[in-house]
Short mmCIF file of C-alpha atoms in Angstrom, two decimals:
data_model
loop_
_atom_site.label_atom_id
_atom_site.label_comp_id
_atom_site.label_asym_id
_atom_site.label_seq_id
_atom_site.Cartn_x
_atom_site.Cartn_y
_atom_site.Cartn_z
CA MET A 127 -126.59 73.43 -79.21
CA SER A 128 -128.49 76.86 -77.58
CA ALA A 129 -128.03 80.05 -79.11
CA THR A 130 -126.28 81.05 -76.01
CA GLN A 131 -123.34 77.78 -76.62
CA LEU A 132 -123.07 79.04 -80.19
CA LEU A 133 -122.28 82.69 -78.64
CA VAL A 134 -119.95 81.44 -75.99
CA THR A 135 -118.10 79.39 -79.02
CA THR A 136 -118.03 81.59 -81.58
CA ARG A 137 -116.71 84.32 -78.93
CA THR A 138 -113.79 82.37 -77.86
CA LYS A 139 -112.52 81.04 -81.11
CA LYS A 140 -109.76 82.71 -81.95
CA PRO A 141 -109.14 83.85 -85.81
CA ARG A 142 -106.45 81.59 -87.22
CA ARG A 143 -103.75 84.32 -88.54
CA ARG A 144 -102.83 84.43 -92.22
CA TRP A 145 -99.18 84.98 -93.09
CA THR A 146 -98.34 87.73 -95.31
CA VAL A 147 -95.99 87.04 -98.02
CA ARG A 148 -93.19 89.79 -96.72
CA GLU A 149 -93.55 88.27 -93.23
CA VAL A 150 -92.71 84.90 -95.11
CA VAL A 151 -90.18 86.51 -97.14
CA PHE A 152 -88.19 87.68 -94.12
CA HIS A 153 -88.61 85.21 -91.51
CA LEU A 154 -87.04 82.47 -94.74
CA ILE A 155 -84.12 85.36 -95.08
CA VAL A 156 -83.81 85.51 -91.10
CA LEU A 157 -83.13 81.45 -91.22
CA ALA A 158 -80.80 81.50 -93.66
CA ILE A 159 -78.94 84.31 -92.32
CA LEU A 160 -78.61 82.15 -88.58
CA ALA A 161 -77.96 79.09 -90.73
CA VAL A 162 -74.96 81.18 -92.30
CA ILE A 163 -74.14 82.02 -88.45
CA LEU A 164 -74.67 78.53 -86.87
CA TYR A 165 -72.86 76.54 -89.93
CA PRO A 166 -69.53 76.96 -88.40
CA VAL A 167 -70.44 75.79 -85.02
CA ALA A 168 -71.76 72.70 -86.13
CA TRP A 169 -69.06 72.43 -88.50
CA MET A 170 -67.10 71.97 -85.70
CA LEU A 171 -68.85 70.42 -83.13
CA PHE A 172 -69.36 67.26 -86.05
CA SER A 173 -66.04 67.31 -87.21
CA THR A 174 -64.49 66.16 -83.90
CA PHE A 175 -66.71 63.47 -84.11
CA LYS A 176 -64.66 62.66 -87.92
CA PRO A 177 -61.19 60.79 -88.68
CA SER A 178 -58.10 63.86 -88.44
CA GLU A 179 -58.03 62.80 -92.08
CA GLN A 180 -61.33 63.64 -93.17
CA ILE A 181 -61.80 67.40 -91.65
CA GLY A 182 -59.80 69.18 -93.94
CA GLY A 183 -60.08 66.65 -97.17
CA THR A 184 -63.83 67.29 -97.78
CA ALA A 185 -66.68 69.95 -97.15
CA GLN A 186 -69.03 67.54 -96.11
CA LEU A 187 -70.79 68.54 -92.79
CA LEU A 188 -71.86 64.91 -91.46
CA PRO A 189 -69.22 62.80 -90.56
CA SER A 190 -69.55 59.51 -92.98
CA GLU A 191 -67.50 57.48 -90.44
CA VAL A 192 -68.22 58.31 -86.80
CA THR A 193 -65.38 58.12 -84.11
CA LEU A 194 -64.63 58.87 -80.61
CA ASP A 195 -60.82 58.74 -80.74
CA ASN A 196 -60.39 62.66 -81.15
CA TYR A 197 -62.18 63.01 -77.30
CA THR A 198 -59.69 60.33 -76.22
CA LYS A 199 -56.90 62.32 -77.35
CA ALA A 200 -58.15 65.69 -76.24
CA LEU A 201 -58.87 64.28 -72.68
CA SER A 202 -55.64 62.74 -72.32
CA GLY A 203 -53.81 65.88 -72.70
CA ILE A 204 -50.36 67.13 -74.36
CA GLY A 205 -46.52 66.15 -73.48
CA GLY A 206 -47.67 64.01 -70.09
CA VAL A 207 -50.01 66.83 -69.05
CA SER A 208 -53.90 65.71 -68.86
CA PHE A 209 -56.76 67.99 -70.39
CA TRP A 210 -58.19 68.36 -66.49
CA THR A 211 -55.05 69.85 -65.61
CA PHE A 212 -55.32 72.58 -68.41
CA PHE A 213 -59.06 72.68 -67.40
CA GLN A 214 -58.61 73.12 -64.05
CA ASN A 215 -55.61 76.18 -64.54
CA SER A 216 -58.51 78.07 -66.85
CA VAL A 217 -60.84 77.54 -64.16
CA ILE A 218 -58.75 78.84 -61.40
CA LEU A 219 -57.48 81.76 -63.69
CA ALA A 220 -61.20 82.36 -64.89
CA VAL A 221 -62.91 82.54 -61.25
CA LEU A 222 -60.04 84.29 -59.63
CA ALA A 223 -60.35 87.11 -62.28
CA VAL A 224 -64.28 87.13 -61.58
CA ILE A 225 -64.22 87.65 -57.81
CA GLY A 226 -61.42 90.41 -58.00
CA THR A 227 -62.97 92.19 -61.13
CA VAL A 228 -66.11 92.71 -59.80
CA LEU A 229 -65.16 93.59 -56.21
CA SER A 230 -62.55 95.68 -57.10
CA SER A 231 -64.29 97.46 -59.48
CA ALA A 232 -67.97 97.41 -57.84
CA LEU A 233 -65.38 99.77 -54.43
CA ALA A 234 -63.66 101.90 -57.14
CA ALA A 235 -67.37 102.95 -58.51
CA TYR A 236 -68.49 103.84 -55.53
CA ALA A 237 -65.80 105.63 -54.76
CA PHE A 238 -66.43 107.69 -58.04
CA ALA A 239 -70.01 107.64 -57.63
CA ARG A 240 -70.64 108.16 -53.93
CA ILE A 241 -68.29 110.16 -52.46
CA ASN A 242 -67.04 113.52 -52.72
CA PHE A 243 -62.78 113.75 -52.40
CA PRO A 244 -60.13 116.21 -53.65
CA GLY A 245 -59.49 115.41 -57.79
CA ARG A 246 -62.27 112.85 -57.92
CA ALA A 247 -63.00 114.64 -61.59
CA VAL A 248 -59.48 113.87 -62.04
CA TYR A 249 -59.25 111.05 -61.11
CA PHE A 250 -62.15 109.24 -63.39
CA ALA A 251 -60.61 111.06 -66.30
CA ILE A 252 -57.36 109.56 -65.91
CA MET A 253 -59.45 106.54 -65.17
CA ILE A 254 -61.16 106.48 -68.30
CA GLY A 255 -58.10 107.65 -70.28
CA THR A 256 -56.36 104.30 -69.70
CA LEU A 257 -59.01 102.54 -72.33
CA LEU A 258 -57.33 104.31 -75.15
CA LEU A 259 -53.92 103.00 -73.85
CA PRO A 260 -53.53 99.69 -76.07
CA PHE A 261 -52.55 96.45 -73.65
CA HIS A 262 -50.28 96.04 -76.25
CA VAL A 263 -48.32 99.18 -75.23
CA VAL A 264 -47.70 98.24 -71.21
CA ILE A 265 -46.95 94.41 -72.06
CA ILE A 266 -43.12 95.40 -71.92
CA PRO A 267 -42.62 97.58 -68.97
CA GLN A 268 -45.37 95.36 -67.05
CA TYR A 269 -42.94 92.37 -68.25
CA ILE A 270 -40.22 94.18 -66.89
CA MET A 271 -41.49 94.96 -63.45
CA PHE A 272 -42.99 91.52 -63.09
CA ASN A 273 -39.52 89.85 -63.49
CA ALA A 274 -37.58 91.76 -61.30
CA ALA A 275 -40.20 90.95 -58.65
CA GLY A 276 -40.04 87.47 -59.11
CA MET A 277 -43.39 86.89 -60.09
CA VAL A 278 -43.13 85.50 -63.87
CA ASN A 279 -44.28 81.51 -64.21
CA THR A 280 -46.89 82.80 -61.59
CA TYR A 281 -50.68 83.87 -61.95
CA THR A 282 -49.66 86.82 -60.21
CA PRO A 283 -48.90 88.98 -63.18
CA LEU A 284 -52.72 87.66 -64.85
CA LEU A 285 -54.48 88.37 -61.39
CA LEU A 286 -53.11 91.46 -59.49
CA GLY A 287 -54.22 94.05 -61.72
CA LYS A 288 -58.07 92.44 -61.40
CA PHE A 289 -57.61 92.90 -58.01
CA LEU A 290 -56.83 96.57 -58.11
CA ALA A 291 -59.39 97.88 -60.12
CA THR A 292 -57.53 98.29 -62.84
CA GLU A 293 -60.40 97.17 -65.44
CA ALA A 294 -61.51 100.47 -65.92
CA PHE A 295 -64.40 99.85 -68.76
CA PHE A 296 -66.65 97.78 -65.53
CA VAL A 297 -65.43 100.56 -63.13
CA PHE A 298 -66.72 103.26 -65.70
CA LEU A 299 -70.20 100.53 -66.35
CA MET A 300 -70.62 100.32 -62.35
CA VAL A 301 -70.21 104.29 -61.84
CA GLN A 302 -72.97 104.55 -64.82
CA PHE A 303 -74.89 102.28 -62.86
CA MET A 304 -74.45 104.12 -59.32
CA ARG A 305 -75.39 107.37 -60.50
CA GLY A 306 -79.09 105.92 -61.81
CA LEU A 307 -79.71 105.29 -58.30
CA PRO A 308 -81.74 107.96 -56.18
CA PRO A 309 -79.45 109.64 -53.59
CA GLU A 310 -81.78 109.61 -51.18
CA LEU A 311 -80.64 105.65 -50.40
CA ASP A 312 -77.40 107.57 -48.61
CA GLU A 313 -78.88 109.82 -47.11
CA ALA A 314 -81.22 107.63 -45.31
CA ALA A 315 -78.57 105.17 -44.49
CA ARG A 316 -76.67 108.36 -43.20
CA ILE A 317 -79.90 109.16 -40.97
CA ASP A 318 -79.57 105.39 -39.68
CA GLY A 319 -75.92 105.60 -38.76
CA ALA A 320 -74.57 103.71 -41.80
CA GLY A 321 -71.05 104.83 -43.00
CA HIS A 322 -70.09 104.42 -46.63
CA TYR A 323 -68.96 100.52 -45.76
CA ARG A 324 -72.21 99.20 -44.37
CA THR A 325 -73.89 101.26 -47.06
CA PHE A 326 -71.90 99.80 -49.92
CA TRP A 327 -72.08 96.44 -48.75
CA ALA A 328 -76.07 96.70 -47.55
CA ILE A 329 -77.45 98.57 -49.97
CA MET A 330 -75.19 99.59 -53.17
CA LEU A 331 -74.25 95.95 -53.47
CA PRO A 332 -77.22 94.47 -53.74
CA LEU A 333 -78.46 97.01 -55.84
CA LEU A 334 -75.83 96.63 -58.39
CA LYS A 335 -76.46 92.80 -59.00
CA PRO A 336 -77.40 93.95 -62.63
CA ALA A 337 -73.71 95.79 -63.54
CA LEU A 338 -72.06 92.55 -61.24
CA VAL A 339 -73.11 90.00 -63.33
CA THR A 340 -72.38 91.59 -66.84
CA SER A 341 -69.01 92.60 -65.61
CA ALA A 342 -68.99 88.90 -64.34
CA ILE A 343 -70.15 87.53 -67.69
CA PHE A 344 -67.40 89.48 -69.62
CA THR A 345 -64.46 89.00 -67.34
CA PHE A 346 -64.97 85.14 -67.22
CA ILE A 347 -64.80 84.91 -70.85
CA TRP A 348 -62.15 86.78 -71.75
CA THR A 349 -60.30 85.32 -68.85
CA TRP A 350 -61.26 81.77 -70.09
CA ASN A 351 -60.18 82.66 -73.64
CA ASP A 352 -57.05 84.75 -73.10
CA PHE A 353 -54.07 83.72 -75.21
CA LEU A 354 -51.23 85.90 -74.70
CA GLY A 355 -51.20 87.06 -70.74
CA PRO A 356 -50.67 83.23 -69.97
CA LEU A 357 -48.49 82.72 -73.12
CA LEU A 358 -46.40 85.76 -72.23
CA TYR A 359 -45.53 84.93 -67.90
CA LEU A 360 -46.43 81.16 -67.81
CA LYS A 361 -43.53 78.84 -68.47
CA ASP A 362 -44.09 75.50 -66.77
CA PRO A 363 -46.96 73.53 -69.02
CA ASP A 364 -48.39 72.54 -65.78
CA LEU A 365 -49.65 76.01 -65.21
CA TYR A 366 -50.71 76.44 -69.16
CA THR A 367 -54.77 77.06 -69.65
CA LEU A 368 -56.47 75.70 -72.67
CA PRO A 369 -56.16 78.54 -74.46
CA ILE A 370 -52.61 77.58 -75.02
CA ALA A 371 -52.98 73.96 -74.96
CA LEU A 372 -54.94 73.98 -77.96
CA ARG A 373 -52.15 75.38 -79.72
CA LEU A 374 -50.02 72.81 -78.27
CA PHE A 375 -52.01 70.38 -80.87
CA VAL A 376 -50.33 72.06 -83.72
CA ASP A 377 -47.08 72.45 -82.74
CA GLN A 378 -46.13 69.08 -81.15
CA THR A 379 -46.01 67.22 -84.33
CA SER A 380 -44.78 68.25 -87.67
CA GLY A 381 -49.44 67.72 -89.28
CA ALA A 382 -51.46 69.10 -86.62
CA ASP A 383 -54.01 66.73 -84.93
CA TYR A 384 -57.20 68.70 -86.06
CA GLY A 385 -59.35 65.98 -84.93
CA ALA A 386 -58.12 66.12 -81.09
CA GLN A 387 -58.00 69.69 -81.88
CA MET A 388 -61.86 70.36 -82.66
CA ALA A 389 -62.19 68.08 -79.50
CA MET A 390 -60.73 70.19 -77.23
CA ALA A 391 -62.11 73.12 -78.40
CA VAL A 392 -65.46 72.08 -78.07
CA LEU A 393 -64.85 70.82 -74.38
CA ALA A 394 -63.36 74.39 -73.59
CA LEU A 395 -66.20 76.27 -75.19
CA ILE A 396 -68.98 74.19 -72.72
CA PRO A 397 -68.36 76.32 -69.55
CA VAL A 398 -68.42 79.89 -71.21
CA PHE A 399 -71.49 78.29 -73.00
CA LEU A 400 -73.18 76.84 -69.65
CA PHE A 401 -71.41 80.19 -67.64
CA PHE A 402 -73.35 82.77 -69.98
CA LEU A 403 -76.32 80.33 -69.95
CA ILE A 404 -76.97 80.25 -66.22
CA PHE A 405 -76.35 84.39 -65.80
CA GLN A 406 -77.78 85.64 -69.35
CA ARG A 407 -81.66 86.25 -67.26
CA TYR A 408 -79.61 89.24 -64.96
CA LEU A 409 -77.58 90.38 -68.20
CA VAL A 410 -81.06 91.01 -69.27
CA ASP A 411 -82.56 92.18 -66.01
CA GLY A 412 -79.72 94.66 -65.96
CA VAL A 413 -80.31 96.53 -69.84
CA ALA A 414 -84.40 96.22 -69.21
CA THR A 415 -83.52 98.30 -65.66
CA GLN A 416 -80.62 100.72 -67.60
CA GLY A 417 -83.70 101.67 -69.89
CA LEU A 418 -86.17 102.14 -67.14
CA LYS A 419 -84.26 104.64 -65.36
CA GLY A 420 -85.10 108.27 -66.33
#
């Protein structure tokens, strides 16, 4: 080997990095914490393959006897209503809630952030004040109102507020995002003859994508996991969602069918996991974009 080849080989060869004792200990602690956090998820997943009598009787993680009966029971449904009916109801509610929340919150945020109208500061303060009002305080008045309007046992009470920008948290999130956008965009749009409608749809809405995706993710998860709302307003089992169906596995007999309940819980978690997995890149981009604003 010539001197030139030896010099090139020496330069291209990277020195092996040596781990310090402190780094090894740190990673071991992190892995131990991760194992503790993920253990309940792993236990629930493996419990779906155990017979029901073995779920609560032993702390063993792996099943000694693998069975698919739990998934068969979960997919067959409860009380003549199949799993896919519960699943479809949850999808309908979650998708409509996402559409309503994203559109209405974006429109309200544009008005608060970009339009000067009398009383804007007062109305914005009142909207923020609704965040301090617990949901349980307004349950009875809302139920009386929707019951008098004949909307009980429908999805209207669960979706009407989503399309009327009642989610103050998401409105506030989008207002803060819009305030970070340059006002020169609006001025350029007005010079080109664009009004508020065109400015919102053609300029603001595309730039608002990170905040929209963040709102969509949280709305989907909260609506999908909502138990109290559907339990309060829905009476027909054909309209029930998956959280209520999970509860029915406990109430249908004197003894709970934990195996089928675990299987349905795993099936119910799959859409939430996939939804977050698909859109998490936009969520991270939104956090990074917020960090770059000065």
